Steps between C-alpha positions, in 0.01 A plus 500: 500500500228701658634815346559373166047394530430852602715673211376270270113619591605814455666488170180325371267738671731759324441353152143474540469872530729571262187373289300774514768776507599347154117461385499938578726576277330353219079546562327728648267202664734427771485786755651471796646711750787462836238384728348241224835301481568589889178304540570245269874420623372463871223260388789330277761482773292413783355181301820407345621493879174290662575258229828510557416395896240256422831311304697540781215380806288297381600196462268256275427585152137483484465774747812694326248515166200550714613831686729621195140495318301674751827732440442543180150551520503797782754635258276480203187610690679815603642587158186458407304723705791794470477421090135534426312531862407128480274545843398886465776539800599868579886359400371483165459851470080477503 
């Protein structure tokens, strides 16, 4: 069962990044090179598998939602900063 969790992460994390590889082939707006989705797949992967352990541990439901969120929101914060340099961190590229 465990197995079948983890390959199912990483078939989704998979077609997520098949997103942009698609979007390059048709616009010249998407540009992104091996470490971009390298950096994006780890970021994917490693929140599709904290989620996947906050399922599996925690038992009630409000906390489930509560760290899955603050998840979700690391996830977004960081995206964000490696996107558009969000806080003016040197990850951003400033």
């Amino acid at each position: 069962m465990k197995t079948k969790r983890i390959l199912f992460i990483v078939l989704i994390v998979g077609a997520l990044l098949l997103i942009p590889l698609i979007a390059m082939q048709f616009s010249d707006e998407v540009v992104w090179d091996l470490f971009d989705f390298l950096v994006v797949g780890i970021l994917l992967l490693g929140t599709g598998l904290l989620i996947d352990l906050v399922l599996r541990k925690v038992s009630t439901t409000k906390n489930r939602v509560v760290i899955c969120g603050i998840i979700f929101a690391v996830l977004f914060i960081i995206w964000a900063e490696l996107a558009v340099g969000l806080f003016g961190s040197p990850f951003a590229g400033s």
